[in-house]
Structures are given as structure tokens and as C-alpha cells.
């Protein structure tokens, strides 16, 4: 059976499962009516990696009118976790008696809404408890998982996240870039670097603080659908380190999206002075988390490593070299010459 046949078989099986859940669907349609939300059967789907979901623009806020979305599109995660009406026992799912909310689809593999969760970053964030920090997170505001579906889909995962215990104050200002070997083709990059192209990091000192920025670009073939447009995704991190407190006082992450022209202009010079002066391409910006107040260097470095979890270049940035296993895989793929 080839891949296309397997895909079609999966689609038929998911449709069959959906048909067995029509009573749940009908009950949920009735539940939504008092909220002014008129759902139809076409708004529901069953996906192995997501579950039984209803999709409608702004459905989360329709059914949770008390939920506050801040100016960055985030919700107060600490406030949600302190409410007895929700359970956070499984990463990515906020279980309630009437519905289950989901974390943002940009936490999923390949930024695809139908994929499983991407890395240990979300797990670390999900259970992160620090009385000195305030956490906010982006949710999937257009999809709700039906309450009776408690299934969890597991996939084997791995990540490159070395321990980092550097003296932040002593890090020199400036920009560093780590790029995948240019002689590798797309297939080889997928195998060794999971489609990554580069990581660019910038440190900058201003009075009593030092700012950190990181952007991770993927290769040209990596595209995601955003409002009907095929765009290039890039992971972005920003943090502020306070010299007097010796901790980070702000940390946030986002996904930026660029069209093909923008992508080619900025992927090799995102933080350069030339780019900032002559080329003001910023890309479509979607923030997915925020931690304010006190974040230790250890916690910050762990989150950075997990945010770029499938990219060995983050290991190279923290330690100065790629993992030995990655170096071996690079040489193997060069010998095999995978197309």
C-alpha cells in the first residue's frame, strides 16, 4: 500500500468514527444555541491527532464570553490553571465539563492544525509553576474539542536542548548566525535538520538590561497555510535580562510568516543593520506565549532549547558545535546522496 492509499484509508476511517459520534455532535449543537452559535454537521470532524472537534470562527470566545484575550492574542494561563472547572492533566488540552479548549495550532508539528503537538516546549510550559512569573498562552480560538473525547495521541519525540549556564551579562553584543551546510539538498536537510535553514541570535545592551532575540528560519520548501495564503514560517523569541536582579524579566515567543519575496530578503540578514535600515520587512506576527516578571537563566535556556527542539543548530549555538550524532548523519547523507 503506497502513501496515498494509506492517507485515503485514514480519511475513510476517521469519517467512519465521526459517523459513530453523531449523538455527541447533536448534543453539542444544542448546547451552543443559547450562545447564539448555530453549528451544522459540516462544522465537525474527527482527526486521529486532535480528536472530535467543532470548528467555527471565534468559537472559544462565543462559548467562553468571560475569557479575556489580551492585546497580543494571549490568555492568562495562570488564571485558567487556578480555576477548578478545568483540568490540565494532558499537555495541550484544557478539559472542561462542557468542552475542551486546545493550545494554539502553531504548537503542532509543521505548524499544521491536524498534526500532533510539536516538542517538549509545550509540555515544559504547560506544567511550569513559578510564583515569581506570570504566564500567558495562545489558544486555538476557532476549534473546540467535544467534552466526551478524552483520547490522547502519542508520538515518539526527541529534542536538542543542551544545558546552558552562561553569565548573561558577559555575553558580547552582536548577531550570530548558524546555518545548515549549504551543500545539503532538501531531502538531506529534512533527515538531519528537520527542514531547518538557520538560527540567528542577537544580543543588545541598553542601560540596566540586555535584550535577546532569536529567529529560526526553515528552508524554502517549508510552507504553511495562513488565511488561504502559502507563507514561510519562522520561530521567533525575545527576552529581557535585568543586570541588577540577574534574571530575565520578560520572555515571549511567536511565529512570523513571510511571503516568498519577504522570505528571500530577510532569511540571511534578519538582525543586520543593513536590513533594519533599508529593508523594513517584518512579516505577519502571531505571538504564542509570554512569561513576565522573574525567569531564571536555567529556565530561560531550557525553554529556548525546547522551542527549537528539533533543530540541532540550537545545540551548536549553546555549545559551539553540533552533536556528534548529527555530524555522523551529515556525512552519511552526503555519501548516500539522498534526492
XYZ file of C-alpha atoms in Angstrom:
339
model
C 0.000 0.000 0.000
C 1.518 3.358 -1.041
C 1.330 6.582 0.973
C -1.644 7.955 -0.965
C -3.641 4.786 -0.339
C -2.764 4.941 3.358
C -3.911 8.556 3.504
C -7.229 7.696 1.864
C -7.700 4.747 4.224
C -7.085 7.035 7.198
C -9.598 9.586 5.893
C -12.259 6.907 5.437
C -11.627 5.520 8.925
C -11.802 8.988 10.527
C -15.066 9.650 8.686
C -16.429 6.318 9.942
C -15.506 7.241 13.530
C -17.164 10.646 13.103
C -20.386 8.950 11.976
C -20.459 6.891 15.187
C -20.389 10.099 17.239
C -23.440 11.834 15.776
C -25.309 11.801 19.099
C -22.447 13.737 20.718
C -22.409 16.140 17.777
C -26.168 16.724 18.009
C -25.945 17.348 21.758
C -23.159 19.876 21.258
C -25.091 21.683 18.529
C -27.959 22.114 21.000
C -25.559 23.243 23.746
C -24.214 26.032 21.508
C -27.577 27.524 20.524
C -28.140 29.629 23.699
C -24.769 31.263 22.995
C -26.019 32.423 19.597
C -23.819 29.894 17.816
C -25.573 27.905 15.087
C -23.386 24.946 14.185
C -24.144 22.353 11.497
C -22.775 18.843 10.996
C -20.268 20.097 8.414
C -18.541 22.068 11.203
C -17.446 18.838 12.920
C -14.583 16.488 12.164
C -12.664 13.656 13.757
C -8.871 13.617 13.480
C -6.587 10.989 15.000
C -4.143 13.538 16.417
C -6.703 16.127 17.534
C -9.926 14.293 18.388
C -13.598 15.145 17.827
C -13.731 18.891 17.194
C -16.132 21.635 16.198
C -14.674 24.388 14.030
C -16.178 27.866 13.805
C -14.597 31.326 13.731
C -14.182 32.577 17.315
C -15.987 29.578 18.842
C -13.875 29.661 22.028
C -14.905 33.228 22.864
C -18.526 32.557 21.875
C -18.722 29.734 24.411
C -16.492 31.450 26.999
C -17.570 35.107 26.938
C -15.730 35.714 30.227
C -12.402 34.665 28.666
C -10.125 37.697 28.284
C -7.822 37.853 25.249
C -5.051 40.435 25.679
C -3.631 42.754 23.005
C -1.145 40.045 21.961
C -3.905 37.484 21.422
C -2.954 35.573 24.591
C -4.920 34.395 27.625
C -3.808 34.466 31.267
C -2.637 30.865 31.677
C -2.109 31.150 35.434
C -5.684 32.365 35.897
C -7.053 29.439 33.895
C -4.986 26.915 35.838
C -6.306 28.269 39.138
C -9.917 27.611 38.142
C -11.363 24.365 39.497
C -13.630 23.985 36.461
C -10.725 22.987 34.189
C -8.254 20.103 34.141
C -4.734 20.455 32.713
C -3.673 16.820 33.114
C -2.696 16.388 29.453
C -0.459 18.746 27.505
C -2.288 20.982 25.043
C -5.791 20.206 26.337
C -7.833 22.294 28.781
C -10.557 19.852 29.803
C -13.888 21.224 30.997
C -17.235 19.570 31.727
C -18.902 21.102 28.652
C -15.966 21.488 26.251
C -12.217 21.139 25.853
C -10.054 24.050 24.719
C -6.843 23.487 22.771
C -3.474 25.215 22.656
C -2.662 27.186 19.502
C -2.213 25.119 16.315
C 1.201 26.773 15.943
C 2.413 24.457 18.716
C 1.735 21.494 16.423
C 4.239 19.713 14.197
C 4.913 21.612 10.995
C 2.574 24.355 12.284
C -0.254 22.202 10.859
C -3.588 22.221 12.754
C -4.181 18.494 12.162
C -0.770 17.323 13.425
C 0.245 16.249 16.913
C 1.927 18.621 19.384
C 5.487 19.539 18.361
C 8.106 19.211 21.073
C 8.758 19.310 24.735
C 8.419 23.089 24.828
C 4.647 22.969 25.295
C 4.972 20.269 27.962
C 7.544 22.315 29.886
C 5.384 25.437 29.619
C 2.168 23.547 30.465
C 3.436 22.432 33.868
C 5.725 25.394 34.568
C 4.949 26.750 38.032
C 6.878 29.748 39.298
C 5.308 32.131 41.802
C 7.630 34.874 40.533
C 6.441 34.583 36.915
C 3.212 35.301 35.065
C 2.417 33.051 32.101
C 0.187 33.724 29.089
C -0.525 31.402 26.166
C -2.190 31.391 22.747
C -5.182 29.090 22.293
C -6.845 27.639 19.216
C -9.711 30.140 19.211
C -11.531 28.600 16.234
C -11.774 24.977 17.412
C -13.335 23.252 20.410
C -12.897 19.599 21.271
C -16.089 17.906 22.431
C -16.099 17.041 26.155
C -16.610 13.273 25.959
C -13.486 12.779 23.844
C -10.597 12.186 26.250
C -8.324 10.337 23.797
C -4.631 11.277 23.645
C -2.387 10.610 20.645
C 1.245 9.797 21.456
C 4.259 10.048 19.149
C 7.888 9.406 19.942
C 9.736 12.692 20.324
C 13.282 13.928 20.757
C 14.966 17.288 21.071
C 18.286 19.066 21.079
C 18.450 21.160 24.237
C 21.826 21.323 25.980
C 22.094 22.785 29.457
C 23.248 26.407 29.343
C 24.600 28.153 32.420
C 26.330 31.165 30.924
C 26.964 34.531 32.501
C 24.393 36.547 30.545
C 25.914 39.903 31.479
C 29.251 38.903 29.926
C 27.821 37.914 26.524
C 29.066 40.288 23.849
C 26.546 42.375 21.953
C 26.042 41.500 18.309
C 24.490 38.957 15.966
C 25.499 35.342 15.362
C 24.170 33.035 12.645
C 24.207 29.260 12.432
C 23.337 27.857 9.011
C 22.698 24.322 7.790
C 25.546 23.144 5.472
C 24.728 24.649 2.081
C 25.695 21.526 0.115
C 22.780 19.532 1.599
C 19.644 19.219 -0.535
C 16.076 19.452 0.778
C 15.743 15.716 1.500
C 19.040 15.663 3.390
C 18.049 18.737 5.415
C 14.778 17.056 6.361
C 16.571 13.954 7.614
C 19.331 15.682 9.598
C 17.943 19.140 10.439
C 14.173 18.603 10.172
C 13.934 21.172 7.375
C 15.719 23.972 9.258
C 17.732 26.586 7.346
C 19.303 28.770 10.028
C 19.202 30.226 13.525
C 20.087 33.884 14.041
C 20.652 35.327 17.539
C 21.086 38.948 18.583
C 22.171 40.341 21.971
C 21.982 44.063 22.704
C 22.751 46.023 25.901
C 20.770 49.089 26.938
C 21.347 50.762 30.325
C 20.492 48.179 33.009
C 19.312 45.346 30.797
C 20.345 43.101 27.935
C 17.886 42.025 25.241
C 17.902 38.657 23.475
C 16.304 37.892 20.121
C 16.323 34.650 18.144
C 14.761 33.730 14.823
C 14.725 30.265 13.274
C 14.163 30.008 9.516
C 13.162 26.854 7.666
C 14.150 26.003 4.107
C 12.255 27.306 1.078
C 10.078 24.194 0.735
C 8.528 24.634 4.200
C 5.192 26.421 3.758
C 2.026 26.711 5.842
C -1.466 27.925 5.025
C -2.316 31.208 6.758
C -5.718 32.649 5.868
C -5.578 30.973 2.467
C -2.015 32.081 1.665
C 1.076 29.858 1.493
C 3.686 31.508 3.736
C 7.131 30.686 5.146
C 7.075 30.214 8.963
C 9.861 31.368 11.284
C 10.029 30.858 15.041
C 10.891 33.999 16.998
C 11.950 34.553 20.636
C 12.524 37.742 22.624
C 13.709 38.184 26.222
C 14.919 40.958 28.543
C 17.622 40.281 31.162
C 17.905 42.564 34.218
C 21.501 43.041 35.419
C 20.550 44.049 38.966
C 18.221 41.083 39.508
C 20.324 38.619 37.468
C 17.182 37.116 35.925
C 15.052 37.560 32.825
C 12.064 39.813 33.498
C 10.295 39.251 30.180
C 10.227 36.335 27.735
C 7.913 35.779 24.780
C 7.703 33.704 21.626
C 5.926 33.998 18.314
C 5.656 32.635 14.801
C 6.396 35.079 11.998
C 5.178 34.428 8.456
C 6.716 35.759 5.247
C 5.661 35.568 1.621
C 8.294 34.279 -0.818
C 9.698 37.717 -1.629
C 9.960 38.741 2.029
C 11.476 35.387 2.999
C 14.315 35.641 0.474
C 15.056 39.223 1.574
C 15.374 38.539 5.304
C 16.453 34.929 5.876
C 20.177 35.797 5.638
C 20.135 39.196 7.352
C 17.200 39.409 9.752
C 19.012 41.305 12.521
C 21.624 43.091 10.397
C 21.936 46.896 10.426
C 21.663 46.955 6.630
C 18.387 45.096 6.751
C 16.989 47.274 9.542
C 17.918 50.472 7.694
C 16.989 49.618 4.119
C 14.536 46.752 4.395
C 11.682 47.020 6.868
C 10.181 43.581 6.186
C 8.670 42.332 9.469
C 6.321 39.554 8.411
C 2.931 38.540 9.770
C 3.327 38.115 13.539
C 1.460 35.629 15.749
C 2.513 35.548 19.419
C 2.036 32.167 21.125
C 3.368 32.596 24.675
C 4.582 35.156 27.198
C 6.233 34.914 30.633
C 6.613 38.120 32.628
C 8.448 39.046 35.833
C 11.168 36.649 37.077
C 12.551 33.844 34.871
C 15.831 32.211 35.900
C 18.664 31.689 33.405
C 18.236 27.921 33.755
C 14.515 28.097 32.962
C 15.114 30.503 30.077
C 17.792 28.301 28.487
C 15.594 25.224 28.834
C 12.674 26.987 27.146
C 14.909 28.249 24.310
C 16.260 24.755 23.689
C 12.784 23.250 23.703
C 11.315 25.965 21.467
C 13.853 24.970 18.788
C 13.715 21.353 19.878
C 14.108 19.586 16.518
C 16.887 21.837 15.245
C 20.485 20.745 16.035
C 21.665 24.299 15.303
C 20.416 25.361 18.753
C 22.894 22.875 20.236
C 25.623 24.428 18.108
C 24.703 27.895 19.392
C 24.813 26.908 23.068
C 27.885 24.644 22.947
C 29.874 25.762 19.900
C 29.447 22.541 17.935
C 26.862 20.147 16.559
C 26.145 16.891 18.438
C 28.425 14.028 17.341
C 25.430 12.014 16.131
C 24.350 14.884 13.867
C 27.839 15.187 12.377
C 27.755 11.458 11.603
C 24.326 11.742 9.992
C 25.529 14.626 7.799
C 28.388 12.501 6.465
C 26.097 9.507 5.895
C 23.590 11.544 3.892
C 26.402 13.031 1.793
C 27.662 9.550 0.954
C 24.192 8.201 0.154
C 23.285 11.392 -1.791
C 19.571 11.241 -0.988
C 17.357 13.045 -3.501
